[in-house]
PDB file of C-alpha atoms in Angstrom:
ATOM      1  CA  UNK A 779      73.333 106.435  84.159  1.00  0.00           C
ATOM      2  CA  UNK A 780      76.088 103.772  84.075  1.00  0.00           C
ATOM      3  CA  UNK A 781      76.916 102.580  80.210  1.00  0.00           C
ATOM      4  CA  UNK A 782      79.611  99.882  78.896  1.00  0.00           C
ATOM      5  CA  UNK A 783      79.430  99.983  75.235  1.00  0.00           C
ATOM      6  CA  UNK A 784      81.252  97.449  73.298  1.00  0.00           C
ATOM      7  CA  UNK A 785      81.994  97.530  69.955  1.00  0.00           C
ATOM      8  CA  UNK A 786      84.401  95.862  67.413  1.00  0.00           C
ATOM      9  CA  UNK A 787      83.556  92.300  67.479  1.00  0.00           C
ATOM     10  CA  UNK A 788      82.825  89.914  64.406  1.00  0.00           C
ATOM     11  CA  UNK A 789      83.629  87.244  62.201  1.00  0.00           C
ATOM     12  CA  UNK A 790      87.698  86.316  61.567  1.00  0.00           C
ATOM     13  CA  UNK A 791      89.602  83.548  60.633  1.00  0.00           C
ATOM     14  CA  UNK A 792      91.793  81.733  62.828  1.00  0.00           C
ATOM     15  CA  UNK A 793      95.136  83.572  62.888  1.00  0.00           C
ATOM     16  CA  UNK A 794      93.246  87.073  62.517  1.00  0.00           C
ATOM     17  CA  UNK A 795      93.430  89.567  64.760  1.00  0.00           C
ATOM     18  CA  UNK A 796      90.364  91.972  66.610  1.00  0.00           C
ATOM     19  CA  UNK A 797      89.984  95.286  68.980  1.00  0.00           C
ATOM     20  CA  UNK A 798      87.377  95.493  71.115  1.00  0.00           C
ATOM     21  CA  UNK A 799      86.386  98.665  72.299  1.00  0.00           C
ATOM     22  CA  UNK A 800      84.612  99.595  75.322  1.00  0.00           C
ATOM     23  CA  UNK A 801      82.909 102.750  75.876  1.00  0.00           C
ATOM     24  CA  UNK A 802      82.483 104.050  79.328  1.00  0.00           C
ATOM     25  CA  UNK A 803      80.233 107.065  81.013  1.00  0.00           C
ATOM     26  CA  UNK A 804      77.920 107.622  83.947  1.00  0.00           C
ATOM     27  CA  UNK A 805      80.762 106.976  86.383  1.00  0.00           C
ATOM     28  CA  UNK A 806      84.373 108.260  87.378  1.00  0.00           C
ATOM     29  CA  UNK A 807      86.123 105.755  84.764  1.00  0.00           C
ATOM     30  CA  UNK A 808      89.836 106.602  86.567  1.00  0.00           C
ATOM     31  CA  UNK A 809      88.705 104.831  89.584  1.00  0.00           C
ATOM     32  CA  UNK A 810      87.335 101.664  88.487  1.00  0.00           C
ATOM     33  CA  UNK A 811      89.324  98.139  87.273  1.00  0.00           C
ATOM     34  CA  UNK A 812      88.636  97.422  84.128  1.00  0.00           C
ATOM     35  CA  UNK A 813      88.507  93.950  82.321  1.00  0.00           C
ATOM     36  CA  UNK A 814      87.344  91.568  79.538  1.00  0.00           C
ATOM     37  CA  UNK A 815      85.010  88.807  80.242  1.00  0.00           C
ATOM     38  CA  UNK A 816      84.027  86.307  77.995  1.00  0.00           C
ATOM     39  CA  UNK A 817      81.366  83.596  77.862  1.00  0.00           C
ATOM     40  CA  UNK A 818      80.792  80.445  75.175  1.00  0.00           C
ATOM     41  CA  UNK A 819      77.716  78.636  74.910  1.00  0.00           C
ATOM     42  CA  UNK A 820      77.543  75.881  77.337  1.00  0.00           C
ATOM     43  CA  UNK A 821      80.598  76.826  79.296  1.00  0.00           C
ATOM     44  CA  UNK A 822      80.757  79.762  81.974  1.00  0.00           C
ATOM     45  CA  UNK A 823      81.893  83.335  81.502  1.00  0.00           C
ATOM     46  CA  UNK A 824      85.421  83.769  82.294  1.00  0.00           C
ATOM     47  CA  UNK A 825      87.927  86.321  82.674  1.00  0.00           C
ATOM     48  CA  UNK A 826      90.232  87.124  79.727  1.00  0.00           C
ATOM     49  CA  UNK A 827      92.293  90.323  80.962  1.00  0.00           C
ATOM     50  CA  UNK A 828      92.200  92.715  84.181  1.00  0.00           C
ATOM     51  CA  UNK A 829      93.832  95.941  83.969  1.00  0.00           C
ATOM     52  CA  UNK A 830      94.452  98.402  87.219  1.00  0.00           C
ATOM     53  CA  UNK A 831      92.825 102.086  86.819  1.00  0.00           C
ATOM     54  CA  UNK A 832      96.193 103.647  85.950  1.00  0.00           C
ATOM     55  CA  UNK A 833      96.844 101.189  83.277  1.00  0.00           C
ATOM     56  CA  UNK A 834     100.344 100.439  84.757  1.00  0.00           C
ATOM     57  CA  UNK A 835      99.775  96.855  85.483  1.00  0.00           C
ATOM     58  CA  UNK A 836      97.248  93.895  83.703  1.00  0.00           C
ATOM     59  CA  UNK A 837      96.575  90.374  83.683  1.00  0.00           C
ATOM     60  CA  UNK A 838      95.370  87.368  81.928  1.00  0.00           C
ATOM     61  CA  UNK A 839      94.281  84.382  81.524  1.00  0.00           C
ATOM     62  CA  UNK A 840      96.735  81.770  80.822  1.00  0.00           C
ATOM     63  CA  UNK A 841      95.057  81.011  77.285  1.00  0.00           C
ATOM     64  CA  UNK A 842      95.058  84.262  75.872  1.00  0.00           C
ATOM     65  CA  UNK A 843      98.613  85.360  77.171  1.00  0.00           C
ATOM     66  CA  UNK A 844     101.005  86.777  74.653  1.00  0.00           C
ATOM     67  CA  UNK A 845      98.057  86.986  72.007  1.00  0.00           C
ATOM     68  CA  UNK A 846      95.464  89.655  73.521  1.00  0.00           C
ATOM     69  CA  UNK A 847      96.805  92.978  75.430  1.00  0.00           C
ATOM     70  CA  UNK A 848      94.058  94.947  77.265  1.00  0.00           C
ATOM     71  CA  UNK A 849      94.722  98.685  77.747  1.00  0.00           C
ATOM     72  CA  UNK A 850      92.406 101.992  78.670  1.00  0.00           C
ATOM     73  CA  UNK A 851      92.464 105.841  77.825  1.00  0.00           C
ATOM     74  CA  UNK A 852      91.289 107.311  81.161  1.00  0.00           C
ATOM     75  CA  UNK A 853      91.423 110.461  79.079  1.00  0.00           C
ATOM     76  CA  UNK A 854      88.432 109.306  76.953  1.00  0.00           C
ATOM     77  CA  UNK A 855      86.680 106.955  79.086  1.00  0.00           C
ATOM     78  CA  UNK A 856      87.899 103.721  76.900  1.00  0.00           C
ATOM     79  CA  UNK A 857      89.119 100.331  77.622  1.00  0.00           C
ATOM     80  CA  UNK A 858      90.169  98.316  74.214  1.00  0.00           C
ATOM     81  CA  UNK A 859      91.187  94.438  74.126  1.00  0.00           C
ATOM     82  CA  UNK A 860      93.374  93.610  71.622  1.00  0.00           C
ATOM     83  CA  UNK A 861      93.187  90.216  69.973  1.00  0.00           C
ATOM     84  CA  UNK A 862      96.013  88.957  67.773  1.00  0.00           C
ATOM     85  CA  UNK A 863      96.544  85.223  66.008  1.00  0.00           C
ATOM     86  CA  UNK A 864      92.684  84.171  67.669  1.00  0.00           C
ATOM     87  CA  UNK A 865      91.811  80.772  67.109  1.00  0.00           C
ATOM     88  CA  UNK A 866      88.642  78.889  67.222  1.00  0.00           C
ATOM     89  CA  UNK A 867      88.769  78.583  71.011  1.00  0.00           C
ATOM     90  CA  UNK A 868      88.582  82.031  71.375  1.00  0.00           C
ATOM     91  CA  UNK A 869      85.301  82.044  70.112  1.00  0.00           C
ATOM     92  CA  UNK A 870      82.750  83.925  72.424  1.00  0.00           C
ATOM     93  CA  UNK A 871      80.459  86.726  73.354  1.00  0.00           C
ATOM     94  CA  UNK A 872      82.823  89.169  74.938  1.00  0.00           C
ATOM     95  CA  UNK A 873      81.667  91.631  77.382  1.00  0.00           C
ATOM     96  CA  UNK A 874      83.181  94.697  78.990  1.00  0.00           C
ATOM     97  CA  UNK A 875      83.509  95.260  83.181  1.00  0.00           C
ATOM     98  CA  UNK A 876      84.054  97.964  85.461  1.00  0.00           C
ATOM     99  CA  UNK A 877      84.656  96.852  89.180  1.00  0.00           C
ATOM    100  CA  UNK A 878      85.715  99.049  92.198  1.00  0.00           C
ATOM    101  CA  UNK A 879      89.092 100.192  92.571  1.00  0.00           C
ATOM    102  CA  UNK A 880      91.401  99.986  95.563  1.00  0.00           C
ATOM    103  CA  UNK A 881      91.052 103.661  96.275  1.00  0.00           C
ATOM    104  CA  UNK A 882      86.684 103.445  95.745  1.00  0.00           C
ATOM    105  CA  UNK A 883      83.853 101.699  96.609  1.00  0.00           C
ATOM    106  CA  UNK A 884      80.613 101.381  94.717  1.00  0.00           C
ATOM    107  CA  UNK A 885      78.036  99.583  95.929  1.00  0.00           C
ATOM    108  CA  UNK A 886      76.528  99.382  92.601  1.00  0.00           C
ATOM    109  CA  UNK A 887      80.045  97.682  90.762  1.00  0.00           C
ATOM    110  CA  UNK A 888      80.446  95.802  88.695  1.00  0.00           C
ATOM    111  CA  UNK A 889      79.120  97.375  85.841  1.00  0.00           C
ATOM    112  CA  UNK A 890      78.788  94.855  82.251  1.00  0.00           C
ATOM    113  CA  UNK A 891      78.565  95.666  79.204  1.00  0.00           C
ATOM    114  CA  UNK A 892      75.865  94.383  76.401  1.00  0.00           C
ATOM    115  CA  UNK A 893      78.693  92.166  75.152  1.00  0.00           C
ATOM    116  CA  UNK A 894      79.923  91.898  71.412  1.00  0.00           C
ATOM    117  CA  UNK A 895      80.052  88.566  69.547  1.00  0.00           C
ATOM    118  CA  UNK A 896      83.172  87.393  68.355  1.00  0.00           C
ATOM    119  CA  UNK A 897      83.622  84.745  66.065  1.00  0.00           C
ATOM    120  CA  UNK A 898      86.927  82.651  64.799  1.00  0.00           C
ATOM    121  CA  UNK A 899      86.128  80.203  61.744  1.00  0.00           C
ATOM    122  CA  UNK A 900      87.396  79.119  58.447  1.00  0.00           C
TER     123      UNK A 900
END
């Protein structure tokens, strides 16, 4: 059984700083892209940061760049977004994904997560 488990979100004030974790099992973690989503009431869910199954190369989006860094243990099944100096923009429920690699196809991909509230506010 396929599970994305975040965890880590909350409440911060602008200029704060979060890490999201995302647990992984039910599938071969090493061979799937991982990356954050994120969604805000009213607007649609975008993509925050992508990050290749060996972890040697990520991207993002252009309005979280230089403030959140996305990484993954494939050694523990983990992918963690990093969120430094967030601001009230960044507000959102986050959620976790697991897509097909280059090397693997699953017809079942992408995998989400529940998705884990964060919230910026003074």
């Amino acid at each position: 059984q396929v599970q994305l488990v975040e965890s880590g979100g909350g409440s911060v004030q602008p200029g704060g700083s979060l890490r999201l974790s995302c647990a992984a099992s039910g599938f071969m973690f090493n061979r799937y892209t991982m990356s954050w989503h994120r969604q805000s009431p009213g607007k649609e869910r975008e993509l925050v940061a992508k990050i290749t199954t060996t972890g040697d190369s990520s991207e993002y989006a252009t309005s979280v760049k230089g403030r959140f860094t996305i990484s993954r243990d494939n050694s523990g099944n983990m992918a963690y977004l990093e969120m430094n100096n967030l601001n009230v923009e960044d507000t959102a429920v986050y959620y976790c994904n697991a897509a097909s690699g280059p090397m693997w196809f699953d017809p079942e991909a992408p995998y989400w997560g529940q998705g884990a509230q964060v919230t910026v506010s003074s």
